[in-house]
XYZ file of C-alpha atoms in Angstrom:
671
model
C 26.605 18.119 38.778
C 24.946 19.220 42.028
C 26.215 17.618 45.289
C 24.000 14.995 46.967
C 22.118 16.147 50.031
C 21.760 14.133 53.181
C 18.603 12.005 53.564
C 17.618 14.033 56.635
C 17.428 17.282 54.635
C 15.542 15.542 51.803
C 12.989 14.165 54.265
C 12.521 17.591 55.835
C 12.044 19.311 52.442
C 9.617 16.688 51.152
C 7.462 16.873 54.287
C 7.189 20.655 53.813
C 6.071 20.114 50.215
C 3.397 17.672 51.387
C 2.086 20.225 53.851
C 1.304 22.503 50.913
C -0.425 19.645 49.102
C -2.384 18.707 52.193
C -4.383 21.952 52.024
C -6.809 20.197 49.643
C -9.580 18.352 51.558
C -8.951 14.615 51.993
C -11.258 12.183 50.202
C -10.815 9.345 52.718
C -14.070 8.363 54.439
C -13.358 9.184 58.054
C -16.066 8.685 60.637
C -17.994 11.404 62.384
C -16.742 14.942 62.675
C -13.135 13.986 61.578
C -14.037 14.191 57.837
C -11.927 16.529 55.644
C -9.499 17.585 58.324
C -6.667 19.884 57.235
C -3.073 19.757 58.375
C -3.726 22.210 61.217
C -6.372 19.937 62.752
C -4.092 16.928 62.416
C -1.346 18.795 64.213
C -3.730 19.495 67.129
C -4.240 15.720 67.499
C -0.468 15.212 67.422
C 0.188 17.882 70.097
C 1.192 15.343 72.814
C 3.546 13.676 70.384
C 5.089 17.065 69.528
C 5.830 17.770 73.151
C 7.630 14.423 73.483
C 9.759 14.984 70.360
C 10.346 18.730 70.638
C 13.834 18.238 71.951
C 14.731 15.902 69.100
C 13.352 18.323 66.454
C 15.369 21.193 67.867
C 18.501 19.102 67.831
C 17.970 18.066 64.201
C 17.257 21.613 63.098
C 20.395 23.008 64.703
C 22.843 20.213 63.817
C 22.370 20.394 60.084
C 23.004 23.376 57.744
C 19.969 24.976 56.229
C 19.244 23.395 52.837
C 18.583 25.395 49.772
C 15.112 25.579 48.290
C 14.057 22.678 46.085
C 14.184 23.372 42.390
C 10.992 23.138 40.421
C 10.520 19.695 38.831
C 9.539 19.898 35.118
C 6.027 18.651 34.530
C 5.409 15.684 32.318
C 2.161 14.492 30.834
C -0.117 13.130 33.498
C 1.751 14.649 36.463
C 0.733 17.443 38.812
C 3.092 20.422 39.322
C 4.337 20.717 42.912
C 4.348 24.307 44.150
C 7.674 25.794 45.225
C 7.663 26.109 49.042
C 10.398 27.912 51.014
C 12.567 25.712 53.258
C 12.077 27.928 56.328
C 9.529 26.393 58.709
C 8.330 27.060 62.168
C 8.737 24.967 65.309
C 5.568 22.970 64.597
C 6.971 21.632 61.310
C 10.316 20.783 62.957
C 8.516 18.688 65.603
C 6.629 16.753 62.923
C 9.860 16.084 61.044
C 11.525 14.784 64.190
C 8.587 12.432 64.855
C 8.806 10.927 61.371
C 12.613 10.593 61.471
C 12.418 8.814 64.769
C 10.547 5.900 63.163
C 12.434 5.875 59.824
C 15.960 4.764 59.042
C 17.941 6.974 56.620
C 18.235 5.360 53.193
C 21.492 4.985 51.335
C 22.625 7.941 49.206
C 22.072 7.571 45.502
C 25.477 7.445 43.757
C 26.091 10.205 41.200
C 26.388 9.079 37.612
C 29.704 9.704 35.891
C 29.757 12.296 33.048
C 30.855 9.761 30.432
C 28.109 7.179 31.141
C 24.723 7.127 29.503
C 21.697 7.512 31.730
C 19.084 4.766 31.626
C 15.925 5.739 29.766
C 12.836 6.413 31.855
C 10.468 3.531 32.371
C 7.558 3.686 29.919
C 4.154 2.279 30.659
C 4.486 2.273 34.479
C 1.211 2.387 36.289
C 0.344 5.668 37.881
C 0.402 5.237 41.679
C -2.875 5.687 43.439
C -3.338 8.797 45.501
C -2.195 8.253 49.037
C -4.068 9.488 52.087
C -2.989 12.716 53.677
C -1.752 10.934 56.795
C 0.506 8.563 54.821
C 3.552 10.848 54.916
C 6.021 8.007 54.554
C 4.377 6.788 51.356
C 4.191 10.261 49.964
C 7.880 10.720 50.838
C 8.737 7.603 48.857
C 6.829 8.942 45.845
C 8.688 12.238 46.036
C 12.025 10.411 46.300
C 11.181 8.508 43.123
C 10.356 11.739 41.309
C 13.609 13.275 42.610
C 15.564 10.318 41.206
C 13.956 10.844 37.747
C 14.871 14.528 37.841
C 18.475 13.680 38.675
C 18.634 11.294 35.706
C 17.320 14.029 33.426
C 19.927 16.422 34.845
C 22.703 13.951 34.003
C 21.441 13.703 30.399
C 21.481 17.497 30.093
C 25.022 17.599 31.529
C 26.176 15.156 28.832
C 24.661 17.313 26.083
C 26.298 20.395 27.632
C 29.687 18.600 27.586
C 29.266 17.819 23.861
C 28.547 21.487 23.118
C 31.645 22.495 25.095
C 33.754 20.101 23.036
C 32.437 21.700 19.844
C 33.312 25.157 21.283
C 36.895 24.029 22.041
C 37.255 22.774 18.444
C 36.118 26.171 17.093
C 38.585 27.942 19.401
C 41.378 25.645 18.201
C 40.565 26.551 14.585
C 40.730 30.259 15.511
C 44.162 29.658 17.114
C 45.431 27.958 13.951
C 44.238 30.888 11.835
C 46.067 33.284 14.181
C 49.288 31.244 13.822
C 48.950 31.315 10.044
C 48.451 35.079 10.163
C 51.603 35.543 12.274
C 53.551 33.411 9.773
C 52.387 35.635 6.923
C 53.333 38.764 8.879
C 56.833 37.375 9.500
C 57.224 36.585 5.803
C 56.054 40.138 4.985
C 58.692 41.609 7.329
C 61.371 39.456 5.695
C 60.341 40.620 2.227
C 60.473 44.239 3.378
C 64.015 43.716 4.688
C 65.068 42.230 1.350
C 63.546 45.188 -0.487
C 65.454 47.631 1.755
C 68.696 45.724 1.106
C 68.071 45.986 -2.654
C 67.565 49.720 -2.267
C 70.910 50.039 -0.454
C 72.690 48.045 -3.160
C 71.108 50.231 -5.819
C 72.397 53.350 -4.008
C 75.927 51.902 -3.864
C 75.847 51.138 -7.580
C 74.613 54.644 -8.350
C 77.540 56.101 -6.388
C 79.911 53.853 -8.320
C 78.468 55.099 -11.625
C 79.004 58.709 -10.548
C 82.608 57.948 -9.638
C 83.254 56.328 -13.005
C 81.680 59.257 -14.819
C 84.000 61.625 -12.960
C 87.019 59.531 -13.946
C 85.800 59.492 -17.542
C 85.565 63.290 -17.566
C 89.102 63.515 -16.204
C 90.435 61.235 -18.941
C 88.672 63.194 -21.649
C 90.202 66.431 -20.371
C 93.623 64.828 -20.413
C 93.188 63.710 -24.047
C 92.225 67.235 -25.085
C 95.285 68.656 -23.354
C 97.542 66.173 -25.120
C 96.034 67.060 -28.461
C 96.716 70.770 -27.890
C 100.243 69.985 -26.819
C 100.710 67.914 -29.951
C 99.761 70.901 -32.141
C 102.019 73.298 -30.274
C 105.033 70.945 -30.272
C 104.790 69.884 -33.887
C 108.340 71.101 -34.530
C 109.676 68.975 -31.618
C 107.966 65.825 -32.900
C 111.130 63.909 -33.348
C 112.444 64.586 -29.887
C 109.134 63.899 -28.278
C 108.068 60.828 -30.325
C 108.748 58.449 -27.450
C 106.698 60.607 -25.093
C 103.898 60.768 -27.633
C 103.802 57.012 -27.957
C 103.603 56.773 -24.179
C 100.708 59.159 -24.087
C 98.946 57.211 -26.833
C 99.334 54.061 -24.763
C 97.782 55.758 -21.787
C 94.990 56.956 -23.997
C 94.312 53.448 -25.214
C 94.237 52.211 -21.615
C 91.740 54.936 -20.705
C 89.546 53.987 -23.627
C 89.627 50.360 -22.580
C 88.639 51.376 -19.043
C 85.924 53.545 -20.452
C 84.457 50.694 -22.488
C 84.562 48.447 -19.423
C 82.780 51.080 -17.378
C 80.123 51.440 -20.037
C 79.535 47.685 -20.002
C 79.296 47.746 -16.197
C 76.806 50.614 -16.346
C 74.638 48.664 -18.784
C 74.730 45.645 -16.467
C 73.760 47.813 -13.490
C 70.856 49.276 -15.423
C 69.580 45.801 -16.221
C 69.886 44.809 -12.573
C 68.059 47.974 -11.473
C 65.226 47.165 -13.881
C 65.014 43.653 -12.456
C 64.906 45.048 -8.905
C 62.119 47.469 -9.874
C 60.085 44.611 -11.339
C 60.640 42.529 -8.201
C 59.630 45.479 -6.007
C 56.418 45.955 -7.992
C 55.680 42.252 -7.586
C 56.258 42.452 -3.826
C 53.983 45.487 -3.545
C 51.259 43.590 -5.385
C 51.609 40.685 -3.011
C 51.624 43.032 -0.012
C 48.382 44.592 -1.212
C 46.820 41.153 -1.594
C 47.846 40.231 1.928
C 46.339 43.487 3.270
C 43.031 42.764 1.535
C 43.072 39.236 2.942
C 43.776 40.631 6.422
C 40.777 42.940 6.167
C 38.571 40.074 5.017
C 39.680 37.819 7.873
C 39.367 40.699 10.348
C 35.785 41.373 9.278
C 34.997 37.648 9.357
C 36.306 37.468 12.925
C 34.124 40.422 13.979
C 31.077 38.813 12.341
C 31.721 35.596 14.248
C 31.625 37.646 17.452
C 28.330 39.225 16.264
C 27.429 42.477 14.533
C 25.333 43.373 17.607
C 27.221 42.826 20.860
C 26.415 43.823 24.430
C 28.987 44.340 27.194
C 28.063 44.874 30.850
C 30.225 47.010 33.131
C 29.749 47.399 36.905
C 31.306 50.514 38.401
C 33.180 50.256 41.720
C 31.777 51.522 45.011
C 32.752 55.174 45.485
C 34.026 56.647 48.772
C 31.129 57.501 51.059
C 28.778 54.880 49.575
C 27.524 51.897 51.529
C 29.161 48.591 50.676
C 26.644 46.124 49.160
C 26.079 42.839 51.041
C 28.065 39.790 50.024
C 26.343 37.807 47.300
C 24.452 40.804 45.929
C 26.471 40.734 42.678
C 28.194 37.563 41.480
C 30.310 36.966 38.369
C 30.307 33.213 37.561
C 33.371 31.881 35.748
C 33.349 30.865 32.086
C 33.249 27.271 30.742
C 37.034 26.859 31.142
C 37.190 28.172 34.677
C 38.485 31.436 36.186
C 40.941 31.905 33.302
C 38.076 32.711 30.905
C 36.771 36.309 30.837
C 33.416 36.510 32.671
C 30.327 36.592 30.478
C 27.613 36.109 33.103
C 26.252 38.219 35.945
C 23.980 37.184 38.823
C 22.071 39.794 40.861
C 20.000 39.037 43.977
C 16.998 41.078 45.050
C 15.148 40.822 48.377
C 11.473 41.813 48.546
C 10.218 42.677 52.026
C 6.613 42.425 50.856
C 6.980 38.674 50.307
C 7.045 36.156 53.115
C 6.568 32.514 53.995
C 3.571 30.859 55.658
C 5.292 31.118 59.005
C 5.750 34.888 58.662
C 9.521 34.810 58.060
C 10.958 36.925 55.201
C 11.312 35.186 51.855
C 14.689 34.254 50.409
C 16.211 36.779 47.960
C 15.314 36.345 44.308
C 18.357 35.849 42.057
C 18.387 37.100 38.473
C 20.941 35.668 36.020
C 22.051 37.472 32.847
C 24.464 36.512 30.087
C 26.279 38.936 27.754
C 29.203 38.879 25.318
C 31.495 40.183 28.091
C 31.055 41.311 31.685
C 33.498 43.732 33.351
C 33.534 43.519 37.192
C 34.147 46.661 39.289
C 37.918 46.088 39.268
C 38.228 46.277 35.452
C 40.318 49.209 34.176
C 39.834 51.479 31.172
C 42.671 49.756 29.277
C 41.054 46.346 29.719
C 37.721 47.653 28.413
C 39.302 49.284 25.338
C 41.396 46.208 24.544
C 38.154 44.277 24.069
C 36.776 46.773 21.503
C 39.994 47.868 19.753
C 39.489 45.422 16.875
C 35.922 46.679 16.408
C 37.189 50.286 16.233
C 39.732 49.260 13.586
C 36.851 48.011 11.395
C 35.964 51.673 10.783
C 39.275 52.074 8.911
C 38.273 49.155 6.683
C 35.066 50.963 5.643
C 32.489 49.507 8.079
C 30.218 51.879 10.076
C 30.740 51.318 13.801
C 28.479 52.538 16.625
C 29.208 52.152 20.366
C 26.596 53.084 23.020
C 26.891 53.620 26.772
C 23.496 52.828 28.376
C 22.425 52.888 32.014
C 20.954 54.909 34.830
C 22.383 58.183 36.081
C 25.573 57.680 38.073
C 26.390 54.231 36.673
C 29.623 55.326 34.940
C 28.560 55.952 31.311
C 30.438 59.253 30.867
C 33.505 57.853 32.627
C 33.495 54.906 30.212
C 33.212 57.093 27.104
C 35.267 60.198 28.022
C 37.307 59.140 31.067
C 37.963 60.843 34.355
C 39.094 64.428 35.059
C 42.707 65.491 35.445
C 44.125 64.050 32.221
C 45.389 60.847 33.865
C 46.284 58.381 31.037
C 45.133 55.447 33.172
C 41.520 56.703 33.303
C 41.184 57.876 29.690
C 37.847 56.915 28.137
C 36.995 55.111 24.928
C 36.895 58.279 22.780
C 40.538 59.408 23.249
C 41.802 55.816 23.207
C 39.878 54.980 20.018
C 41.233 58.008 18.148
C 44.790 57.324 19.288
C 44.438 53.764 18.002
C 43.040 54.943 14.659
C 45.865 57.470 14.177
C 48.463 54.776 14.895
C 46.978 52.208 12.491
C 46.522 54.845 9.760
C 50.214 55.752 10.094
C 51.155 52.087 9.621
C 48.937 51.736 6.540
C 50.506 54.828 4.971
C 53.527 52.670 4.176
C 51.274 50.541 1.959
C 49.952 53.509 -0.044
C 46.850 54.365 2.041
C 46.089 57.928 3.122
C 43.372 58.692 5.683
C 41.603 61.868 6.786
C 39.516 62.315 9.956
C 36.752 64.864 10.596
C 35.183 65.072 14.083
C 31.834 66.447 15.251
C 30.278 66.470 18.726
C 26.576 67.217 19.310
C 24.052 66.612 22.064
C 20.318 65.915 21.865
C 18.504 67.659 24.715
C 14.681 67.500 24.819
C 14.660 66.456 21.119
C 16.750 69.542 20.254
C 20.159 69.189 18.617
C 22.947 71.340 20.061
C 26.525 71.717 18.869
C 28.958 70.964 21.713
C 31.876 72.412 19.711
C 30.237 75.827 19.232
C 32.172 78.869 20.354
C 31.476 82.576 20.700
C 27.920 83.869 20.229
C 26.638 80.493 18.933
C 27.602 78.783 22.171
C 24.541 77.208 23.850
C 22.089 77.866 20.991
C 20.673 74.635 19.619
C 17.715 75.785 17.569
C 19.909 76.474 14.565
C 21.055 72.822 14.217
C 18.945 70.432 12.177
C 19.564 66.944 10.748
C 19.573 67.013 6.928
C 20.730 64.959 3.981
C 24.188 65.899 2.717
C 22.825 66.333 -0.824
C 20.085 65.259 -3.244
C 20.021 61.479 -3.461
C 22.724 61.116 -0.789
C 22.332 58.698 2.113
C 24.809 60.602 4.284
C 23.302 62.686 7.113
C 24.759 65.939 8.414
C 23.884 68.469 11.130
C 23.407 71.976 9.797
C 25.337 74.810 11.481
C 27.452 72.311 13.436
C 31.239 72.423 13.439
C 33.071 69.629 11.618
C 36.708 69.815 12.727
C 39.524 67.948 10.908
C 41.750 66.179 13.447
C 45.125 64.512 13.013
C 46.628 64.140 16.497
C 45.637 63.388 20.089
C 46.119 66.969 21.303
C 43.412 68.263 18.957
C 41.006 65.574 20.205
C 41.677 66.460 23.852
C 40.877 70.107 23.136
C 37.553 69.140 21.513
C 36.584 66.909 24.445
C 37.393 69.669 26.939
C 35.211 72.151 25.029
C 32.327 69.659 24.709
C 32.512 68.803 28.413
C 31.987 72.464 29.283
C 29.022 72.889 26.910
C 27.103 69.719 27.746
C 23.763 70.093 29.558
C 23.964 68.782 33.113
C 21.591 69.081 36.065
C 21.373 68.015 39.674
C 18.947 65.149 40.309
C 18.159 62.860 43.205
C 20.265 60.117 41.594
C 23.465 62.052 40.981
C 24.718 65.504 41.885
C 26.112 66.074 38.383
C 23.817 64.193 36.033
C 23.923 64.150 32.235
C 20.462 65.047 30.974
C 21.177 64.704 27.253
C 22.502 62.247 24.694
C 25.998 63.181 23.509
C 27.042 61.861 20.084
C 30.707 61.989 19.036
C 31.075 61.134 15.334
C 34.318 60.678 13.423
C 34.033 60.623 9.624
C 36.869 58.446 8.273
C 37.906 58.655 4.594
C 40.650 56.478 3.125
C 42.199 56.390 -0.361
C 44.792 54.268 -2.151
C 45.889 56.488 -5.067
C 48.020 53.828 -6.709
C 45.120 51.397 -7.080
C 42.199 53.795 -7.225
C 40.566 52.425 -4.026
C 38.458 54.491 -1.629
C 36.616 53.735 1.615
C 34.563 55.872 3.999
C 32.711 55.075 7.226
C 31.571 56.870 10.406
C 32.624 55.926 13.930
C 29.878 56.939 16.412
C 30.538 56.960 20.175
C 27.312 57.761 22.069
C 26.924 58.622 25.763
C 23.191 58.170 26.383
C 21.296 60.101 29.040
C 20.292 58.479 32.328
C 17.660 55.775 31.853
C 16.006 55.971 35.288
C 12.229 56.073 35.655
C 10.301 59.202 36.525
C 9.939 59.009 40.313
C 13.560 58.353 41.389
C 14.976 60.986 39.037
C 12.725 63.940 39.919
C 14.586 66.945 41.364
C 13.202 68.960 44.220
C 12.660 72.686 43.987
C 11.312 75.149 41.451
C 12.789 73.220 38.473
C 10.780 70.032 39.100
C 8.535 70.495 36.041
C 11.571 71.009 33.763
C 13.233 67.856 35.139
C 10.017 65.916 34.489
C 9.941 67.053 30.857
C 13.598 66.103 30.428
C 13.012 62.620 31.829
C 10.027 62.043 29.555
C 12.062 63.060 26.487
C 14.963 60.793 27.516
C 12.745 57.753 28.092
C 10.944 58.340 24.795
C 14.185 58.426 22.788
C 15.572 55.336 24.565
C 12.334 53.479 23.873
C 12.584 54.433 20.191
C 16.160 53.149 20.117
C 14.948 49.767 21.363
C 12.157 49.696 18.769
C 14.626 50.480 15.967
C 16.975 47.677 17.013
C 14.086 45.202 17.253
C 12.756 46.271 13.825
C 16.209 45.755 12.278
C 16.494 42.356 13.922
C 13.054 41.286 12.656
C 13.858 42.531 9.109
C 10.766 44.750 9.139
C 10.035 46.836 6.044
C 9.629 50.042 8.081
C 12.172 51.068 10.720
C 11.024 54.063 12.842
C 14.254 56.078 12.619
C 12.412 59.428 12.502
C 10.538 58.859 15.772
C 13.551 60.274 17.603
C 16.346 62.689 16.762
C 18.841 60.210 18.243
C 17.919 57.296 15.961
C 17.553 59.592 12.937
C 21.071 60.972 13.413
C 22.493 57.447 13.854
C 20.496 55.940 10.986
C 23.573 55.034 8.919
C 25.296 53.511 11.964
C 22.469 51.150 12.971
C 21.480 49.437 9.712
C 22.530 46.101 8.250
C 25.874 47.458 7.016
C 26.974 48.553 10.514
C 28.590 46.955 13.539
C 27.032 47.917 16.875
C 28.138 47.460 20.495
C 26.248 48.513 23.620
C 27.787 49.018 27.064
C 25.175 48.577 29.796
C 26.527 50.319 32.911
C 25.009 49.398 36.265
C 25.510 50.542 39.839
C 26.831 48.102 42.493
C 24.595 49.605 45.208
C 21.660 47.635 46.567
C 19.490 50.747 46.635
C 19.677 50.939 42.803
C 18.736 47.289 42.215
C 15.435 48.190 40.514
C 17.071 50.462 37.916
C 19.906 47.945 37.447
C 17.411 45.190 36.671
C 15.625 47.406 34.117
C 18.927 48.195 32.388
C 20.006 44.534 32.337
C 16.667 43.392 30.909
C 16.808 45.989 28.137
C 20.389 44.969 27.315
C 19.378 41.292 27.228
C 16.743 42.070 24.597
C 19.326 43.921 22.493
C 21.778 41.029 22.897
C 19.240 38.657 21.347
C 18.981 40.748 18.154
C 20.801 39.617 15.023
C 21.488 42.085 12.177
C 22.591 40.992 8.703
C 26.161 40.729 7.448
C 27.982 44.057 7.371
C 29.150 45.479 4.029
C 32.151 47.806 3.685
C 31.618 51.243 2.122
C 34.190 51.015 -0.672
C 34.396 52.530 -4.135
């Protein structure tokens, strides 16, 4: 709820509004040459009065803080819209305000209505007040105060509705927390079952060792019996003398046989127990598989609740040597729950020197507000950015196509976001190396459940509507005419780039080598916006294939990480020198492909029968990653400098249009 302003500031603002309304000629019948006098003529008649009250007007103007501009009052039926007038006025207006305040006592402040109370309904059927004369400023001020009171009542009603929506949001968040607690309980139970299974395996190993020991003892006893039998044949003549010894040996033999029969019974019991353990293990594996399928379903449902088309905004920090922007140029309002919530809104102010007030003073800056799924201020690190998209990257392992863009003008931090900074510092690693490390780790965990995954990487760039392979080596390095986008086979929906390298990867070191090679081959040029500017779209694609041999399940999906070219307009991005015509052609090709990307997203959102994928090589290559079965996220990168405010506004407006698009429910590519 907005704080109440003092009556003095309200009187001053309302008098300035009436000055704008007083430009229309008065209809009062005044005698002689005083008919239809404007406010300037009236001020000439009041000139002596202004001189007497000039000291009072100056004191009022300097003792109070400057009030903010009045907000526009919504028009209702039968009312006239009041134009928005800046609060800055000249000395003549201050003198008139002081004269009126001298004869008027300040009214009591209107108490603010509590959030829990219900605002009184507006009065219906009230007679429309007659139009007051232009000189009746006090009457007109009363009318404006009445309208201001109605607007405040409407604001209170809107605040109550906003509070109800916030309560509904807290209930949905509480349900999500309960689901997370249930998931953790299931994971704990799964860990306990795994420990029990490992204990059973250890017991089975101990029993197997016991069986081997008994078998060795049995072999020893059998050898002893054979030896006694041979001795019995050889000492047949000494039978009488050795009868007692023979009986003793027969007793030992009987004891061995009894032990042998007991061992055989124990072996049979152990075999039955081992069979029971195997059945229990198979049952636990079945349950574990069911829990994994349920986890994937809940994971996908959570991503769909966040939206299959999401837009994040990231503001890069001010670099050394750049001018610090003025305070208030970029603001990041807190979320509904206060500073603890991640920011989702961004406010940017823009001053236009061509605009001005009636008194000749410069106009107040225009503020533009934007709202996205997440906003990253300049202090946000690479780890914080990846943590927000890690769950989306994991959806690619579950069989859902995932596409992540980096959009913005040259020098706004797109390449740093996707690939990271130079030097191999782990703290500044980009989304590409972090995403692949995360995928390798999760795939290793799922291998214990019977899943095996394979990864194949490709890295191409689209420069002036020509596809080039960034992983090419040797004589093919730098030649892009040989690469074309084709179907993988007759009747196949999968797209491939001919003559491009598709490299199987299985560890982080292989990915780092590919990124280093692609960074050397990418087309860059010096422009007026950035000394080292990317003039092409780079597309890193990772084909993920998973298989569960025990259950005959398969899944496959691409993960596309795209670093788009600079989105600046023609004039700021033109380079000086003999290559100006080439830079102009590059900029035209970049803007054309980015425009086609916007048209494709809008066509998908509107469920149009024809989607213009083939209008650009970029959208044609990413066709399978943009449709209804895909999950898409766009990073809009903007510069914090005031000199780039025009390009920043263009990028934010394009991202806002994308954020309003809704694509159908994603479907996993499973067989």
